[in-house]
Amino acid sequence: MAPVLGVIIGSVRTGRVGPTVAQWFVRRASADGRFEVRVLDLADVVLPMDLSGGPGVDELTRWLDGCDAFVLVTPEYNHGCPASLKLALDSVKLEWRGKPVGFVSYGGTAGGVRAVEQLRLVVAELHMASVRDAVLFPRVKKAFDAHGETSDGAAIDGAQRMIDQLLWWSERAGQPYPRG
């Protein structure tokens, strides 16, 4: 049975480009064929503002528990990640542990690199294994054609390297994680 790769769309803003970016990556990961790919759009999840749990967190917990690895698709807002993605990370604890995570980011000239830098610190505290390679889309509004495809060779190559790294880590993540 193929490991499950959970792709999480982190932005919930109206008019966002996150679903286009995520679907591009999902097509690449699905075509690779080594993962079963599932998508979670945080715009469809109700998360509490006070980290108190509830039905939305229970749903998120179940979804996360069924995944062996993750890709966080994130824009960069004001040199950071969106609050919705940070809230999702903070709302759940154990289901993240010991699992690999990669990043697909987008934004203006920096392509979301500062959001990814911050997220690497957060996921380390959640005991996740952040893979080295990431996919960045600078000037995202010009990165995709009308069909949601890109000719950005660095992104295409980076996506494949990230998929390879996530697979390697996911094959090692099936054992119980030590208390921490």
PDB file of C-alpha atoms in Angstrom:
ATOM      1  CA  MET A   1       0.000   0.000   0.000  1.00  0.00           C
ATOM      2  CA  ALA A   2       1.324   3.439  -0.954  1.00  0.00           C
ATOM      3  CA  PRO A   3       2.057   5.946   1.798  1.00  0.00           C
ATOM      4  CA  VAL A   4      -0.375   8.852   2.037  1.00  0.00           C
ATOM      5  CA  LEU A   5       0.828  12.365   1.251  1.00  0.00           C
ATOM      6  CA  GLY A   6      -1.410  15.069   2.730  1.00  0.00           C
ATOM      7  CA  VAL A   7      -1.298  18.353   0.825  1.00  0.00           C
ATOM      8  CA  ILE A   8      -2.631  21.232   2.923  1.00  0.00           C
ATOM      9  CA  ILE A   9      -3.725  24.515   1.335  1.00  0.00           C
ATOM     10  CA  GLY A  10      -2.825  27.074   3.998  1.00  0.00           C
ATOM     11  CA  SER A  11      -4.485  30.270   2.772  1.00  0.00           C
ATOM     12  CA  VAL A  12      -8.190  30.924   3.287  1.00  0.00           C
ATOM     13  CA  ARG A  13      -8.420  34.356   1.628  1.00  0.00           C
ATOM     14  CA  THR A  14     -11.011  35.081  -1.031  1.00  0.00           C
ATOM     15  CA  GLY A  15      -9.422  35.173  -4.490  1.00  0.00           C
ATOM     16  CA  ARG A  16      -6.358  33.242  -3.347  1.00  0.00           C
ATOM     17  CA  VAL A  17      -4.041  31.469  -5.763  1.00  0.00           C
ATOM     18  CA  GLY A  18      -3.270  28.640  -3.294  1.00  0.00           C
ATOM     19  CA  PRO A  19      -5.646  26.103  -4.887  1.00  0.00           C
ATOM     20  CA  THR A  20      -3.967  26.592  -8.290  1.00  0.00           C
ATOM     21  CA  VAL A  21      -0.510  26.111  -6.781  1.00  0.00           C
ATOM     22  CA  ALA A  22      -1.672  23.091  -4.760  1.00  0.00           C
ATOM     23  CA  GLN A  23      -3.362  21.402  -7.712  1.00  0.00           C
ATOM     24  CA  TRP A  24      -0.204  21.819  -9.790  1.00  0.00           C
ATOM     25  CA  PHE A  25       1.786  20.049  -7.071  1.00  0.00           C
ATOM     26  CA  VAL A  26      -0.902  17.375  -6.599  1.00  0.00           C
ATOM     27  CA  ARG A  27      -0.725  16.549 -10.320  1.00  0.00           C
ATOM     28  CA  ARG A  28       3.059  16.138 -10.065  1.00  0.00           C
ATOM     29  CA  ALA A  29       2.899  13.977  -6.933  1.00  0.00           C
ATOM     30  CA  SER A  30       0.057  11.865  -8.333  1.00  0.00           C
ATOM     31  CA  ALA A  31       1.876  11.333 -11.646  1.00  0.00           C
ATOM     32  CA  ASP A  32       4.941  10.173  -9.688  1.00  0.00           C
ATOM     33  CA  GLY A  33       2.721   7.350  -8.409  1.00  0.00           C
ATOM     34  CA  ARG A  34       4.544   6.491  -5.201  1.00  0.00           C
ATOM     35  CA  PHE A  35       2.110   8.298  -2.885  1.00  0.00           C
ATOM     36  CA  GLU A  36      -1.616   8.282  -2.468  1.00  0.00           C
ATOM     37  CA  VAL A  37      -2.265  12.028  -2.485  1.00  0.00           C
ATOM     38  CA  ARG A  38      -4.992  13.683  -0.412  1.00  0.00           C
ATOM     39  CA  VAL A  39      -5.810  17.392  -0.258  1.00  0.00           C
ATOM     40  CA  LEU A  40      -7.119  19.424   2.659  1.00  0.00           C
ATOM     41  CA  ASP A  41      -8.148  23.027   2.066  1.00  0.00           C
ATOM     42  CA  LEU A  42      -8.109  24.941   5.347  1.00  0.00           C
ATOM     43  CA  ALA A  43     -10.899  27.123   3.962  1.00  0.00           C
ATOM     44  CA  ASP A  44     -13.119  24.069   4.557  1.00  0.00           C
ATOM     45  CA  VAL A  45     -11.998  23.464   8.171  1.00  0.00           C
ATOM     46  CA  VAL A  46     -13.492  25.202  11.206  1.00  0.00           C
ATOM     47  CA  LEU A  47     -10.711  25.829  13.702  1.00  0.00           C
ATOM     48  CA  PRO A  48     -11.208  27.412  17.126  1.00  0.00           C
ATOM     49  CA  MET A  49      -9.594  30.766  17.719  1.00  0.00           C
ATOM     50  CA  ASP A  50      -8.599  29.828  21.277  1.00  0.00           C
ATOM     51  CA  LEU A  51      -7.067  26.376  20.634  1.00  0.00           C
ATOM     52  CA  SER A  52      -9.838  24.786  22.720  1.00  0.00           C
ATOM     53  CA  GLY A  53     -10.578  21.925  20.331  1.00  0.00           C
ATOM     54  CA  GLY A  54     -13.976  21.099  18.924  1.00  0.00           C
ATOM     55  CA  PRO A  55     -15.489  19.457  15.847  1.00  0.00           C
ATOM     56  CA  GLY A  56     -13.158  21.155  13.366  1.00  0.00           C
ATOM     57  CA  VAL A  57     -10.082  20.054  15.288  1.00  0.00           C
ATOM     58  CA  ASP A  58     -11.466  16.513  15.619  1.00  0.00           C
ATOM     59  CA  GLU A  59     -11.944  16.385  11.837  1.00  0.00           C
ATOM     60  CA  LEU A  60      -8.450  17.788  11.250  1.00  0.00           C
ATOM     61  CA  THR A  61      -6.944  15.293  13.715  1.00  0.00           C
ATOM     62  CA  ARG A  62      -8.545  12.326  11.928  1.00  0.00           C
ATOM     63  CA  TRP A  63      -7.391  13.589   8.529  1.00  0.00           C
ATOM     64  CA  LEU A  64      -3.818  14.167   9.722  1.00  0.00           C
ATOM     65  CA  ASP A  65      -3.657  10.793  11.439  1.00  0.00           C
ATOM     66  CA  GLY A  66      -4.323   9.131   8.064  1.00  0.00           C
ATOM     67  CA  CYS A  67      -1.277  10.754   6.445  1.00  0.00           C
ATOM     68  CA  ASP A  68       2.331   9.578   6.390  1.00  0.00           C
ATOM     69  CA  ALA A  69       3.854  12.837   5.074  1.00  0.00           C
ATOM     70  CA  PHE A  70       2.729  16.400   4.398  1.00  0.00           C
ATOM     71  CA  VAL A  71       3.215  19.265   2.007  1.00  0.00           C
ATOM     72  CA  LEU A  72       2.194  22.693   3.244  1.00  0.00           C
ATOM     73  CA  VAL A  73       1.170  25.051   0.442  1.00  0.00           C
ATOM     74  CA  THR A  74       1.622  28.557   1.780  1.00  0.00           C
ATOM     75  CA  PRO A  75       1.669  32.139   0.622  1.00  0.00           C
ATOM     76  CA  GLU A  76       3.849  34.715   2.296  1.00  0.00           C
ATOM     77  CA  TYR A  77       1.900  37.466   4.024  1.00  0.00           C
ATOM     78  CA  ASN A  78       3.936  40.272   5.599  1.00  0.00           C
ATOM     79  CA  HIS A  79       7.100  38.123   5.694  1.00  0.00           C
ATOM     80  CA  GLY A  80       5.282  35.214   7.340  1.00  0.00           C
ATOM     81  CA  CYS A  81       2.815  32.385   6.884  1.00  0.00           C
ATOM     82  CA  PRO A  82      -0.960  32.894   7.028  1.00  0.00           C
ATOM     83  CA  ALA A  83      -2.637  32.768  10.423  1.00  0.00           C
ATOM     84  CA  SER A  84      -4.908  29.955   9.220  1.00  0.00           C
ATOM     85  CA  LEU A  85      -1.948  27.640   8.625  1.00  0.00           C
ATOM     86  CA  LYS A  86      -0.281  28.526  11.937  1.00  0.00           C
ATOM     87  CA  LEU A  87      -3.573  27.909  13.744  1.00  0.00           C
ATOM     88  CA  ALA A  88      -3.945  24.494  12.091  1.00  0.00           C
ATOM     89  CA  LEU A  89      -0.403  23.573  13.130  1.00  0.00           C
ATOM     90  CA  ASP A  90      -1.002  24.758  16.700  1.00  0.00           C
ATOM     91  CA  SER A  91      -4.427  23.095  17.067  1.00  0.00           C
ATOM     92  CA  VAL A  92      -3.110  19.527  16.837  1.00  0.00           C
ATOM     93  CA  LYS A  93      -0.063  18.016  18.471  1.00  0.00           C
ATOM     94  CA  LEU A  94       0.573  14.274  18.322  1.00  0.00           C
ATOM     95  CA  GLU A  95      -0.593  13.643  14.746  1.00  0.00           C
ATOM     96  CA  TRP A  96       2.265  15.738  13.354  1.00  0.00           C
ATOM     97  CA  ARG A  97       4.992  13.928  15.300  1.00  0.00           C
ATOM     98  CA  GLY A  98       7.673  12.009  13.497  1.00  0.00           C
ATOM     99  CA  LYS A  99       6.238  12.782  10.054  1.00  0.00           C
ATOM    100  CA  PRO A 100       8.076  14.457   7.191  1.00  0.00           C
ATOM    101  CA  VAL A 101       6.931  17.767   5.764  1.00  0.00           C
ATOM    102  CA  GLY A 102       7.768  19.717   2.627  1.00  0.00           C
ATOM    103  CA  PHE A 103       6.817  23.201   1.505  1.00  0.00           C
ATOM    104  CA  VAL A 104       5.404  24.749  -1.647  1.00  0.00           C
ATOM    105  CA  SER A 105       5.327  28.514  -1.242  1.00  0.00           C
ATOM    106  CA  TYR A 106       4.428  31.489  -3.336  1.00  0.00           C
ATOM    107  CA  GLY A 107       4.352  35.224  -3.217  1.00  0.00           C
ATOM    108  CA  GLY A 108       6.059  38.286  -4.642  1.00  0.00           C
ATOM    109  CA  THR A 109       9.751  38.529  -5.419  1.00  0.00           C
ATOM    110  CA  ALA A 110      10.813  36.232  -2.545  1.00  0.00           C
ATOM    111  CA  GLY A 111       8.395  33.458  -3.528  1.00  0.00           C
ATOM    112  CA  GLY A 112       7.371  32.769   0.049  1.00  0.00           C
ATOM    113  CA  VAL A 113      10.846  31.887   1.297  1.00  0.00           C
ATOM    114  CA  ARG A 114      10.398  33.837   4.554  1.00  0.00           C
ATOM    115  CA  ALA A 115       7.138  32.025   5.327  1.00  0.00           C
ATOM    116  CA  VAL A 116       8.947  28.712   4.813  1.00  0.00           C
ATOM    117  CA  GLU A 117      11.806  29.815   7.078  1.00  0.00           C
ATOM    118  CA  GLN A 118       9.315  30.514   9.864  1.00  0.00           C
ATOM    119  CA  LEU A 119       7.402  27.291   9.252  1.00  0.00           C
ATOM    120  CA  ARG A 120      10.594  25.229   9.512  1.00  0.00           C
ATOM    121  CA  LEU A 121      10.982  26.499  13.098  1.00  0.00           C
ATOM    122  CA  VAL A 122       7.360  25.691  13.923  1.00  0.00           C
ATOM    123  CA  VAL A 123       7.388  22.166  12.487  1.00  0.00           C
ATOM    124  CA  ALA A 124      10.635  21.379  14.328  1.00  0.00           C
ATOM    125  CA  GLU A 125       8.812  22.115  17.607  1.00  0.00           C
ATOM    126  CA  LEU A 126       6.067  19.726  16.474  1.00  0.00           C
ATOM    127  CA  HIS A 127       8.733  16.996  16.041  1.00  0.00           C
ATOM    128  CA  MET A 128       8.307  16.875  12.272  1.00  0.00           C
ATOM    129  CA  ALA A 129      11.145  16.183   9.824  1.00  0.00           C
ATOM    130  CA  SER A 130      11.336  19.089   7.406  1.00  0.00           C
ATOM    131  CA  VAL A 131      12.881  18.011   4.085  1.00  0.00           C
ATOM    132  CA  ARG A 132      15.641  20.103   2.561  1.00  0.00           C
ATOM    133  CA  ASP A 133      14.164  20.936  -0.842  1.00  0.00           C
ATOM    134  CA  ALA A 134      11.152  23.206  -1.262  1.00  0.00           C
ATOM    135  CA  VAL A 135       9.275  24.676  -4.201  1.00  0.00           C
ATOM    136  CA  LEU A 136       9.069  28.467  -4.424  1.00  0.00           C
ATOM    137  CA  PHE A 137       6.998  30.514  -6.862  1.00  0.00           C
ATOM    138  CA  PRO A 138       8.152  34.141  -6.994  1.00  0.00           C
ATOM    139  CA  ARG A 139       5.760  36.477  -8.803  1.00  0.00           C
ATOM    140  CA  VAL A 140       3.145  33.766  -8.566  1.00  0.00           C
ATOM    141  CA  LYS A 141       0.559  35.645 -10.622  1.00  0.00           C
ATOM    142  CA  LYS A 142       2.811  35.196 -13.662  1.00  0.00           C
ATOM    143  CA  ALA A 143       3.975  31.656 -12.833  1.00  0.00           C
ATOM    144  CA  PHE A 144       0.969  29.684 -14.123  1.00  0.00           C
ATOM    145  CA  ASP A 145      -0.828  29.578 -17.449  1.00  0.00           C
ATOM    146  CA  ALA A 146      -4.603  29.435 -17.912  1.00  0.00           C
ATOM    147  CA  HIS A 147      -4.519  25.645 -17.368  1.00  0.00           C
ATOM    148  CA  GLY A 148      -2.679  25.865 -14.041  1.00  0.00           C
ATOM    149  CA  GLU A 149       0.648  24.698 -15.477  1.00  0.00           C
ATOM    150  CA  THR A 150       4.071  26.261 -15.131  1.00  0.00           C
ATOM    151  CA  SER A 151       7.224  26.164 -17.233  1.00  0.00           C
ATOM    152  CA  ASP A 152       9.383  27.026 -14.213  1.00  0.00           C
ATOM    153  CA  GLY A 153      12.112  24.390 -14.457  1.00  0.00           C
ATOM    154  CA  ALA A 154      13.389  25.032 -10.930  1.00  0.00           C
ATOM    155  CA  ALA A 155       9.906  24.404  -9.505  1.00  0.00           C
ATOM    156  CA  ILE A 156       9.410  21.244 -11.553  1.00  0.00           C
ATOM    157  CA  ASP A 157      12.826  19.866 -10.542  1.00  0.00           C
ATOM    158  CA  GLY A 158      12.375  20.967  -6.922  1.00  0.00           C
ATOM    159  CA  ALA A 159       9.000  19.242  -6.694  1.00  0.00           C
ATOM    160  CA  GLN A 160      10.515  15.935  -7.803  1.00  0.00           C
ATOM    161  CA  ARG A 161      13.409  16.208  -5.347  1.00  0.00           C
ATOM    162  CA  MET A 162      10.972  17.051  -2.550  1.00  0.00           C
ATOM    163  CA  ILE A 163       8.737  14.080  -3.413  1.00  0.00           C
ATOM    164  CA  ASP A 164      11.804  11.791  -3.339  1.00  0.00           C
ATOM    165  CA  GLN A 165      12.848  13.139   0.073  1.00  0.00           C
ATOM    166  CA  LEU A 166       9.325  12.887   1.517  1.00  0.00           C
ATOM    167  CA  LEU A 167       9.106   9.278   0.372  1.00  0.00           C
ATOM    168  CA  TRP A 168      12.455   8.420   1.950  1.00  0.00           C
ATOM    169  CA  TRP A 169      11.391   9.924   5.286  1.00  0.00           C
ATOM    170  CA  SER A 170       7.871   8.467   5.181  1.00  0.00           C
ATOM    171  CA  GLU A 171       9.317   4.967   4.822  1.00  0.00           C
ATOM    172  CA  ARG A 172      11.086   5.508   8.149  1.00  0.00           C
ATOM    173  CA  ALA A 173       8.205   7.183   9.975  1.00  0.00           C
ATOM    174  CA  GLY A 174       6.005   4.162  10.688  1.00  0.00           C
ATOM    175  CA  GLN A 175       7.511   3.387  14.083  1.00  0.00           C
ATOM    176  CA  PRO A 176       6.203   4.841  17.351  1.00  0.00           C
ATOM    177  CA  TYR A 177       7.726   8.224  18.009  1.00  0.00           C
ATOM    178  CA  PRO A 178       9.559   8.618  21.349  1.00  0.00           C
ATOM    179  CA  ARG A 179       8.006  10.810  23.999  1.00  0.00           C
ATOM    180  CA  GLY A 180       9.121  14.374  23.745  1.00  0.00           C
TER     181      GLY A 180
END
